[in-house]
Amino acid sequence: MTDHATMTDDGRLLGAADIRRIAEEEGISPTKKFGQNFVIDPGTVRRIVREAGVGADDTVLEVGPGLGSLTLAILETGATLTAVEIDPPLARRLPTTVAEFMPQAADRLTVITSDALALTPDMLPRMDGRFTLVANLPYNVATPIVLTLLERFDGLDSFLVMVQKEVADRLAAGPGSKIYGTPSVKLAWYGTAERAGVIGRNVFWPAPNVDSALVRFSRYAEPRFAGADRALTFSLIDAAFGQRRKTLHAALKRIVPAEAFTRAGIDATRRGETLTIDEFATLSRAVQEVQAS
């Protein structure tokens, strides 16, 4: 853990002393309500940005910037950044922090006060092309935030997020493993995810009682599942994993006619946790075909 700010040619990043000073000035203390754990180590935020591959030509979305540690590391690359913060005092303070520590980057920062789950494309006019998400996500809502943003923003083509280690494991899990579940399969609808390293507890204030990890994601260049309805596919996934120990026939009997299993070439005595996203999409298409015939 480092207790001093790291100097750069163009500005400097926040160290532990800076974080505590800013929090004290604003009367801010980290809240469990918003899952706030602020990163106090410049090396860690630089590592996140490096793993994300962010450069000067990139457009970046940050969810939950907090006091600005990761924000400054993203801006340091020359990227254009939109930061979405749910906590109004933190959202108000962020431009001031950037102006103090990296003044030449101020015009590349847009701050929006909003719940990330409420974001729509019209709220992010600067994000109308391709962009990447780089964020230290609140542990309790990390999965819904990622899936909601991928659903609403076709331009979100990659992300590098820091989440609770168990969440990272689930997001990147493959079929057949005990931790493979609805987040794993739904994320695979959009692209490919992998673990990108572990982050120690001592780089946060306050230190969380869980380990953190990085997840890297890339969206498929072209939609993979032509003809499969996403909403129907996701409802099959929810039903299959809602009763993990049941066979597909038992878990999906209200949604999937027996003929659809035959048409899809999927054994109805299998369990949901053995199916890939491709198989769920194939089953979804078969259901639509049976219903249409």
mmCIF file of C-alpha atoms in Angstrom:
data_model
loop_
_atom_site.group_PDB
_atom_site.id
_atom_site.type_symbol
_atom_site.label_atom_id
_atom_site.label_comp_id
_atom_site.label_asym_id
_atom_site.label_seq_id
_atom_site.Cartn_x
_atom_site.Cartn_y
_atom_site.Cartn_z
ATOM 1 C CA MET A 1 0.000 0.000 0.000
ATOM 2 C CA THR A 2 1.322 3.403 -0.916
ATOM 3 C CA ASP A 3 0.564 6.507 1.114
ATOM 4 C CA HIS A 4 1.804 9.105 -1.340
ATOM 5 C CA ALA A 5 0.609 10.182 -4.747
ATOM 6 C CA THR A 6 2.472 9.053 -7.834
ATOM 7 C CA MET A 7 3.816 11.924 -9.921
ATOM 8 C CA THR A 8 3.487 11.982 -13.694
ATOM 9 C CA ASP A 9 4.506 14.539 -16.300
ATOM 10 C CA ASP A 10 0.903 15.547 -16.876
ATOM 11 C CA GLY A 11 -0.619 15.379 -13.428
ATOM 12 C CA ARG A 12 -0.721 12.964 -10.568
ATOM 13 C CA LEU A 13 -2.821 10.139 -9.241
ATOM 14 C CA LEU A 14 -4.458 9.919 -5.840
ATOM 15 C CA GLY A 15 -2.672 8.314 -2.920
ATOM 16 C CA ALA A 16 -4.148 7.313 0.427
ATOM 17 C CA ALA A 17 -3.505 10.731 1.995
ATOM 18 C CA ASP A 18 -5.242 12.478 -0.925
ATOM 19 C CA ILE A 19 -8.254 10.170 -0.708
ATOM 20 C CA ARG A 20 -8.682 10.768 3.022
ATOM 21 C CA ARG A 21 -8.258 14.534 2.636
ATOM 22 C CA ILE A 22 -10.871 14.782 -0.128
ATOM 23 C CA ALA A 23 -13.281 12.601 1.826
ATOM 24 C CA GLU A 24 -12.789 14.746 4.920
ATOM 25 C CA GLU A 25 -13.286 17.997 2.986
ATOM 26 C CA GLU A 26 -16.559 16.737 1.566
ATOM 27 C CA GLY A 27 -17.751 15.028 4.740
ATOM 28 C CA ILE A 28 -17.849 11.769 2.787
ATOM 29 C CA SER A 29 -17.480 8.373 4.391
ATOM 30 C CA PRO A 30 -17.736 5.135 2.382
ATOM 31 C CA THR A 31 -21.235 3.632 2.598
ATOM 32 C CA LYS A 32 -22.345 0.017 2.486
ATOM 33 C CA LYS A 33 -25.527 1.191 0.744
ATOM 34 C CA PHE A 34 -23.579 1.969 -2.432
ATOM 35 C CA GLY A 35 -20.932 -0.730 -1.867
ATOM 36 C CA GLN A 36 -18.164 1.867 -1.687
ATOM 37 C CA ASN A 37 -14.551 0.809 -1.257
ATOM 38 C CA PHE A 38 -12.157 3.447 -2.558
ATOM 39 C CA VAL A 39 -8.851 2.434 -4.184
ATOM 40 C CA ILE A 40 -5.953 4.215 -2.482
ATOM 41 C CA ASP A 41 -3.052 2.718 -4.458
ATOM 42 C CA PRO A 42 -1.937 4.419 -7.713
ATOM 43 C CA GLY A 43 -0.215 1.256 -8.929
ATOM 44 C CA THR A 44 -3.482 -0.663 -8.802
ATOM 45 C CA VAL A 45 -5.501 1.799 -10.893
ATOM 46 C CA ARG A 46 -2.676 2.026 -13.440
ATOM 47 C CA ARG A 47 -2.676 -1.759 -13.647
ATOM 48 C CA ILE A 48 -6.445 -1.798 -14.281
ATOM 49 C CA VAL A 49 -6.122 0.754 -17.080
ATOM 50 C CA ARG A 50 -3.187 -1.143 -18.573
ATOM 51 C CA GLU A 51 -5.118 -4.444 -18.500
ATOM 52 C CA ALA A 52 -8.031 -2.654 -20.186
ATOM 53 C CA GLY A 53 -5.756 -1.517 -23.003
ATOM 54 C CA VAL A 54 -7.093 2.052 -22.879
ATOM 55 C CA GLY A 55 -5.365 4.587 -25.125
ATOM 56 C CA ALA A 56 -5.705 8.209 -26.181
ATOM 57 C CA ASP A 57 -8.198 7.467 -28.957
ATOM 58 C CA ASP A 58 -10.605 5.540 -26.737
ATOM 59 C CA THR A 59 -13.977 6.505 -25.339
ATOM 60 C CA VAL A 60 -14.460 5.094 -21.855
ATOM 61 C CA LEU A 61 -17.393 4.687 -19.478
ATOM 62 C CA GLU A 62 -16.652 4.454 -15.757
ATOM 63 C CA VAL A 63 -19.386 3.373 -13.345
ATOM 64 C CA GLY A 64 -18.952 4.333 -9.698
ATOM 65 C CA PRO A 65 -15.894 6.613 -9.904
ATOM 66 C CA GLY A 66 -16.074 7.350 -6.191
ATOM 67 C CA LEU A 67 -13.365 9.842 -5.217
ATOM 68 C CA GLY A 68 -11.616 9.612 -8.582
ATOM 69 C CA SER A 69 -8.657 7.203 -8.228
ATOM 70 C CA LEU A 70 -9.427 5.174 -11.346
ATOM 71 C CA THR A 71 -10.886 8.243 -13.113
ATOM 72 C CA LEU A 72 -7.498 9.982 -13.080
ATOM 73 C CA ALA A 73 -5.681 6.846 -14.267
ATOM 74 C CA ILE A 74 -8.085 6.575 -17.239
ATOM 75 C CA LEU A 75 -7.729 10.270 -18.091
ATOM 76 C CA GLU A 76 -3.939 9.948 -17.826
ATOM 77 C CA THR A 77 -4.002 7.875 -21.042
ATOM 78 C CA GLY A 78 -5.595 10.726 -23.015
ATOM 79 C CA ALA A 79 -8.936 8.896 -23.316
ATOM 80 C CA THR A 80 -12.320 10.632 -23.290
ATOM 81 C CA LEU A 81 -14.283 9.591 -20.196
ATOM 82 C CA THR A 82 -17.888 9.641 -19.041
ATOM 83 C CA ALA A 83 -18.204 8.830 -15.329
ATOM 84 C CA VAL A 84 -21.565 7.736 -13.913
ATOM 85 C CA GLU A 85 -21.926 8.189 -10.153
ATOM 86 C CA ILE A 86 -25.057 7.400 -8.123
ATOM 87 C CA ASP A 87 -23.982 9.361 -5.010
ATOM 88 C CA PRO A 88 -24.592 13.114 -5.602
ATOM 89 C CA PRO A 89 -21.838 14.459 -3.285
ATOM 90 C CA LEU A 90 -19.266 12.262 -5.027
ATOM 91 C CA ALA A 91 -20.532 13.273 -8.473
ATOM 92 C CA ARG A 92 -20.286 16.979 -7.543
ATOM 93 C CA ARG A 93 -16.733 16.610 -6.228
ATOM 94 C CA LEU A 94 -15.213 14.632 -9.110
ATOM 95 C CA PRO A 95 -14.642 17.538 -11.573
ATOM 96 C CA THR A 96 -12.943 19.520 -8.783
ATOM 97 C CA THR A 97 -10.576 16.626 -8.078
ATOM 98 C CA VAL A 98 -9.694 16.271 -11.763
ATOM 99 C CA ALA A 99 -9.140 20.042 -12.021
ATOM 100 C CA GLU A 100 -6.752 19.847 -9.054
ATOM 101 C CA PHE A 101 -4.745 16.761 -9.987
ATOM 102 C CA MET A 102 -4.946 16.676 -13.803
ATOM 103 C CA PRO A 103 -6.251 20.059 -15.011
ATOM 104 C CA GLN A 104 -5.390 19.508 -18.670
ATOM 105 C CA ALA A 105 -7.774 16.504 -18.706
ATOM 106 C CA ALA A 106 -10.832 18.363 -17.384
ATOM 107 C CA ASP A 107 -12.384 18.888 -20.825
ATOM 108 C CA ARG A 108 -12.263 15.132 -21.510
ATOM 109 C CA LEU A 109 -14.431 14.310 -18.479
ATOM 110 C CA THR A 110 -18.238 14.223 -18.347
ATOM 111 C CA VAL A 111 -19.911 13.366 -15.034
ATOM 112 C CA ILE A 112 -23.467 12.043 -14.899
ATOM 113 C CA THR A 113 -25.333 11.593 -11.622
ATOM 114 C CA SER A 114 -27.368 8.437 -12.092
ATOM 115 C CA ASP A 115 -27.882 4.834 -11.106
ATOM 116 C CA ALA A 116 -26.027 2.806 -13.755
ATOM 117 C CA LEU A 117 -29.031 0.482 -14.006
ATOM 118 C CA ALA A 118 -31.134 3.465 -15.161
ATOM 119 C CA LEU A 119 -28.765 4.500 -17.966
ATOM 120 C CA THR A 120 -30.145 4.760 -21.498
ATOM 121 C CA PRO A 121 -28.342 5.771 -24.723
ATOM 122 C CA ASP A 122 -29.976 9.209 -24.776
ATOM 123 C CA MET A 123 -28.328 9.942 -21.394
ATOM 124 C CA LEU A 124 -24.859 9.355 -22.874
ATOM 125 C CA PRO A 125 -24.661 11.448 -26.047
ATOM 126 C CA ARG A 126 -20.864 11.186 -26.178
ATOM 127 C CA MET A 127 -21.079 7.396 -26.279
ATOM 128 C CA ASP A 128 -22.768 6.973 -29.663
ATOM 129 C CA GLY A 129 -19.861 4.998 -31.153
ATOM 130 C CA ARG A 130 -17.757 2.141 -29.811
ATOM 131 C CA PHE A 131 -16.684 2.423 -26.203
ATOM 132 C CA THR A 132 -15.228 0.413 -23.344
ATOM 133 C CA LEU A 133 -16.272 0.098 -19.692
ATOM 134 C CA VAL A 134 -13.528 0.343 -17.063
ATOM 135 C CA ALA A 135 -14.787 0.302 -13.488
ATOM 136 C CA ASN A 136 -14.425 -0.768 -9.892
ATOM 137 C CA LEU A 137 -17.992 -2.049 -9.595
ATOM 138 C CA PRO A 138 -19.995 -2.240 -6.365
ATOM 139 C CA TYR A 139 -19.996 -5.918 -5.473
ATOM 140 C CA ASN A 140 -23.720 -6.229 -4.810
ATOM 141 C CA VAL A 141 -24.825 -5.000 -8.265
ATOM 142 C CA ALA A 142 -21.860 -5.815 -10.517
ATOM 143 C CA THR A 143 -23.566 -8.563 -12.543
ATOM 144 C CA PRO A 144 -26.825 -6.684 -13.255
ATOM 145 C CA ILE A 145 -24.858 -3.555 -14.213
ATOM 146 C CA VAL A 146 -22.714 -5.422 -16.741
ATOM 147 C CA LEU A 147 -25.639 -7.329 -18.297
ATOM 148 C CA THR A 148 -27.908 -4.260 -18.401
ATOM 149 C CA LEU A 149 -25.274 -2.102 -20.111
ATOM 150 C CA LEU A 150 -24.525 -4.803 -22.692
ATOM 151 C CA GLU A 151 -28.227 -5.130 -23.465
ATOM 152 C CA ARG A 152 -28.838 -1.376 -23.849
ATOM 153 C CA PHE A 153 -25.599 -0.256 -25.487
ATOM 154 C CA ASP A 154 -24.627 -2.018 -28.710
ATOM 155 C CA GLY A 155 -21.503 0.181 -28.786
ATOM 156 C CA LEU A 156 -20.130 -1.317 -25.553
ATOM 157 C CA ASP A 157 -17.636 -3.657 -27.142
ATOM 158 C CA SER A 158 -15.349 -4.477 -24.218
ATOM 159 C CA PHE A 159 -14.915 -4.068 -20.489
ATOM 160 C CA LEU A 160 -12.365 -4.503 -17.742
ATOM 161 C CA VAL A 161 -14.037 -4.462 -14.338
ATOM 162 C CA MET A 162 -12.921 -5.096 -10.791
ATOM 163 C CA VAL A 163 -15.451 -7.145 -8.849
ATOM 164 C CA GLN A 164 -15.596 -9.515 -5.900
ATOM 165 C CA LYS A 165 -13.450 -12.568 -6.697
ATOM 166 C CA GLU A 166 -16.416 -14.959 -6.490
ATOM 167 C CA VAL A 167 -18.350 -12.785 -8.956
ATOM 168 C CA ALA A 168 -15.361 -12.762 -11.321
ATOM 169 C CA ASP A 169 -15.162 -16.547 -11.139
ATOM 170 C CA ARG A 170 -18.856 -16.883 -11.991
ATOM 171 C CA LEU A 171 -18.736 -14.416 -14.876
ATOM 172 C CA ALA A 172 -15.829 -16.270 -16.487
ATOM 173 C CA ALA A 173 -16.977 -19.845 -15.669
ATOM 174 C CA GLY A 174 -17.597 -22.499 -18.321
ATOM 175 C CA PRO A 175 -20.229 -25.265 -18.580
ATOM 176 C CA GLY A 176 -20.086 -28.125 -16.100
ATOM 177 C CA SER A 177 -18.355 -26.283 -13.251
ATOM 178 C CA LYS A 178 -20.131 -25.729 -9.951
ATOM 179 C CA ILE A 179 -19.952 -21.952 -10.300
ATOM 180 C CA TYR A 180 -21.287 -21.896 -13.874
ATOM 181 C CA GLY A 181 -24.678 -20.210 -13.701
ATOM 182 C CA THR A 182 -26.993 -17.585 -15.163
ATOM 183 C CA PRO A 183 -24.357 -14.772 -15.160
ATOM 184 C CA SER A 184 -21.851 -17.007 -16.993
ATOM 185 C CA VAL A 185 -24.289 -18.026 -19.728
ATOM 186 C CA LYS A 186 -25.936 -14.628 -20.214
ATOM 187 C CA LEU A 187 -22.568 -12.892 -20.505
ATOM 188 C CA ALA A 188 -21.557 -15.494 -23.116
ATOM 189 C CA TRP A 189 -24.561 -14.378 -25.219
ATOM 190 C CA TYR A 190 -22.727 -11.093 -25.830
ATOM 191 C CA GLY A 191 -19.077 -12.144 -25.939
ATOM 192 C CA THR A 192 -16.193 -13.851 -24.166
ATOM 193 C CA ALA A 193 -15.007 -13.236 -20.597
ATOM 194 C CA GLU A 194 -11.842 -14.211 -18.758
ATOM 195 C CA ARG A 195 -10.228 -13.591 -15.409
ATOM 196 C CA ALA A 196 -7.457 -10.974 -15.587
ATOM 197 C CA GLY A 197 -5.852 -11.116 -12.151
ATOM 198 C CA VAL A 198 -6.506 -10.780 -8.417
ATOM 199 C CA ILE A 199 -6.440 -7.539 -6.406
ATOM 200 C CA GLY A 200 -5.409 -7.557 -2.730
ATOM 201 C CA ARG A 201 -7.596 -6.090 0.027
ATOM 202 C CA ASN A 202 -5.004 -3.596 1.276
ATOM 203 C CA VAL A 203 -5.355 -1.272 -1.739
ATOM 204 C CA PHE A 204 -8.832 -0.213 -0.608
ATOM 205 C CA TRP A 205 -10.231 2.159 1.978
ATOM 206 C CA PRO A 206 -11.992 0.726 3.848
ATOM 207 C CA ALA A 207 -10.443 -2.687 3.244
ATOM 208 C CA PRO A 208 -13.224 -5.095 2.181
ATOM 209 C CA ASN A 209 -13.559 -8.482 3.839
ATOM 210 C CA VAL A 210 -13.445 -10.234 0.454
ATOM 211 C CA ASP A 211 -10.847 -10.524 -2.289
ATOM 212 C CA SER A 212 -11.305 -8.739 -5.599
ATOM 213 C CA ALA A 213 -10.486 -9.797 -9.144
ATOM 214 C CA LEU A 214 -10.441 -8.354 -12.646
ATOM 215 C CA VAL A 215 -12.654 -9.623 -15.466
ATOM 216 C CA ARG A 216 -11.876 -8.842 -19.108
ATOM 217 C CA PHE A 217 -14.653 -9.071 -21.698
ATOM 218 C CA SER A 218 -14.790 -8.712 -25.494
ATOM 219 C CA ARG A 219 -18.073 -8.511 -27.400
ATOM 220 C CA TYR A 220 -18.438 -10.723 -30.470
ATOM 221 C CA ALA A 221 -17.603 -8.778 -33.628
ATOM 222 C CA GLU A 222 -20.859 -10.074 -35.145
ATOM 223 C CA PRO A 223 -24.007 -11.271 -33.304
ATOM 224 C CA ARG A 224 -23.579 -15.004 -32.757
ATOM 225 C CA PHE A 225 -27.139 -16.253 -32.464
ATOM 226 C CA ALA A 226 -29.139 -15.159 -35.497
ATOM 227 C CA GLY A 227 -32.781 -16.171 -35.248
ATOM 228 C CA ALA A 228 -32.683 -16.798 -31.506
ATOM 229 C CA ASP A 229 -34.769 -14.458 -29.387
ATOM 230 C CA ARG A 230 -32.669 -13.089 -26.516
ATOM 231 C CA ALA A 231 -35.577 -12.681 -24.089
ATOM 232 C CA LEU A 232 -36.759 -16.256 -24.682
ATOM 233 C CA THR A 233 -33.208 -17.616 -24.464
ATOM 234 C CA PHE A 234 -32.648 -15.795 -21.167
ATOM 235 C CA SER A 235 -35.955 -17.114 -19.784
ATOM 236 C CA LEU A 236 -34.788 -20.670 -20.607
ATOM 237 C CA ILE A 237 -31.488 -19.969 -18.821
ATOM 238 C CA ASP A 238 -33.299 -18.588 -15.748
ATOM 239 C CA ALA A 239 -35.629 -21.579 -15.582
ATOM 240 C CA ALA A 240 -32.866 -24.145 -16.125
ATOM 241 C CA PHE A 241 -30.653 -22.696 -13.402
ATOM 242 C CA GLY A 242 -33.560 -21.895 -11.084
ATOM 243 C CA GLN A 243 -33.778 -25.636 -10.455
ATOM 244 C CA ARG A 244 -30.207 -26.787 -11.047
ATOM 245 C CA ARG A 245 -30.755 -30.361 -9.885
ATOM 246 C CA LYS A 246 -33.665 -30.994 -12.224
ATOM 247 C CA THR A 247 -33.339 -32.273 -15.760
ATOM 248 C CA LEU A 248 -34.069 -29.874 -18.593
ATOM 249 C CA HIS A 249 -37.325 -31.739 -19.228
ATOM 250 C CA ALA A 250 -38.481 -31.116 -15.647
ATOM 251 C CA ALA A 251 -37.132 -27.567 -15.284
ATOM 252 C CA LEU A 252 -38.385 -26.321 -18.666
ATOM 253 C CA LYS A 253 -41.631 -28.277 -19.080
ATOM 254 C CA ARG A 254 -43.768 -25.124 -18.980
ATOM 255 C CA ILE A 255 -41.724 -23.388 -21.676
ATOM 256 C CA VAL A 256 -40.238 -26.048 -23.946
ATOM 257 C CA PRO A 257 -42.398 -28.593 -25.829
ATOM 258 C CA ALA A 258 -40.861 -32.087 -26.009
ATOM 259 C CA GLU A 259 -40.616 -31.737 -29.795
ATOM 260 C CA ALA A 260 -38.297 -28.735 -29.391
ATOM 261 C CA PHE A 261 -35.660 -30.846 -27.608
ATOM 262 C CA THR A 262 -35.726 -33.323 -30.491
ATOM 263 C CA ARG A 263 -35.541 -30.559 -33.087
ATOM 264 C CA ALA A 264 -32.595 -28.939 -31.257
ATOM 265 C CA GLY A 265 -30.769 -32.242 -30.843
ATOM 266 C CA ILE A 266 -30.542 -31.750 -27.077
ATOM 267 C CA ASP A 267 -31.072 -34.591 -24.614
ATOM 268 C CA ALA A 268 -33.876 -33.510 -22.263
ATOM 269 C CA THR A 269 -32.404 -35.596 -19.429
ATOM 270 C CA ARG A 270 -29.356 -33.298 -19.227
ATOM 271 C CA ARG A 271 -29.141 -30.558 -16.608
ATOM 272 C CA GLY A 272 -28.981 -26.865 -17.445
ATOM 273 C CA GLU A 273 -25.489 -26.461 -16.032
ATOM 274 C CA THR A 274 -24.105 -28.679 -18.837
ATOM 275 C CA LEU A 275 -25.424 -26.499 -21.684
ATOM 276 C CA THR A 276 -23.387 -23.901 -23.529
ATOM 277 C CA ILE A 277 -24.906 -20.603 -24.607
ATOM 278 C CA ASP A 278 -24.957 -22.003 -28.176
ATOM 279 C CA GLU A 279 -27.148 -24.902 -27.008
ATOM 280 C CA PHE A 280 -29.516 -22.590 -25.120
ATOM 281 C CA ALA A 281 -29.827 -20.444 -28.269
ATOM 282 C CA THR A 282 -30.435 -23.530 -30.416
ATOM 283 C CA LEU A 283 -33.153 -24.680 -28.001
ATOM 284 C CA SER A 284 -34.690 -21.215 -28.056
ATOM 285 C CA ARG A 285 -34.865 -21.285 -31.870
ATOM 286 C CA ALA A 286 -36.421 -24.763 -31.774
ATOM 287 C CA VAL A 287 -39.122 -23.534 -29.368
ATOM 288 C CA GLN A 288 -39.960 -20.694 -31.754
ATOM 289 C CA GLU A 289 -40.092 -23.082 -34.719
ATOM 290 C CA VAL A 290 -42.402 -25.496 -32.905
ATOM 291 C CA GLN A 291 -44.682 -22.681 -31.809
ATOM 292 C CA ALA A 292 -44.814 -21.330 -35.369
ATOM 293 C CA SER A 293 -45.621 -24.688 -36.956
#
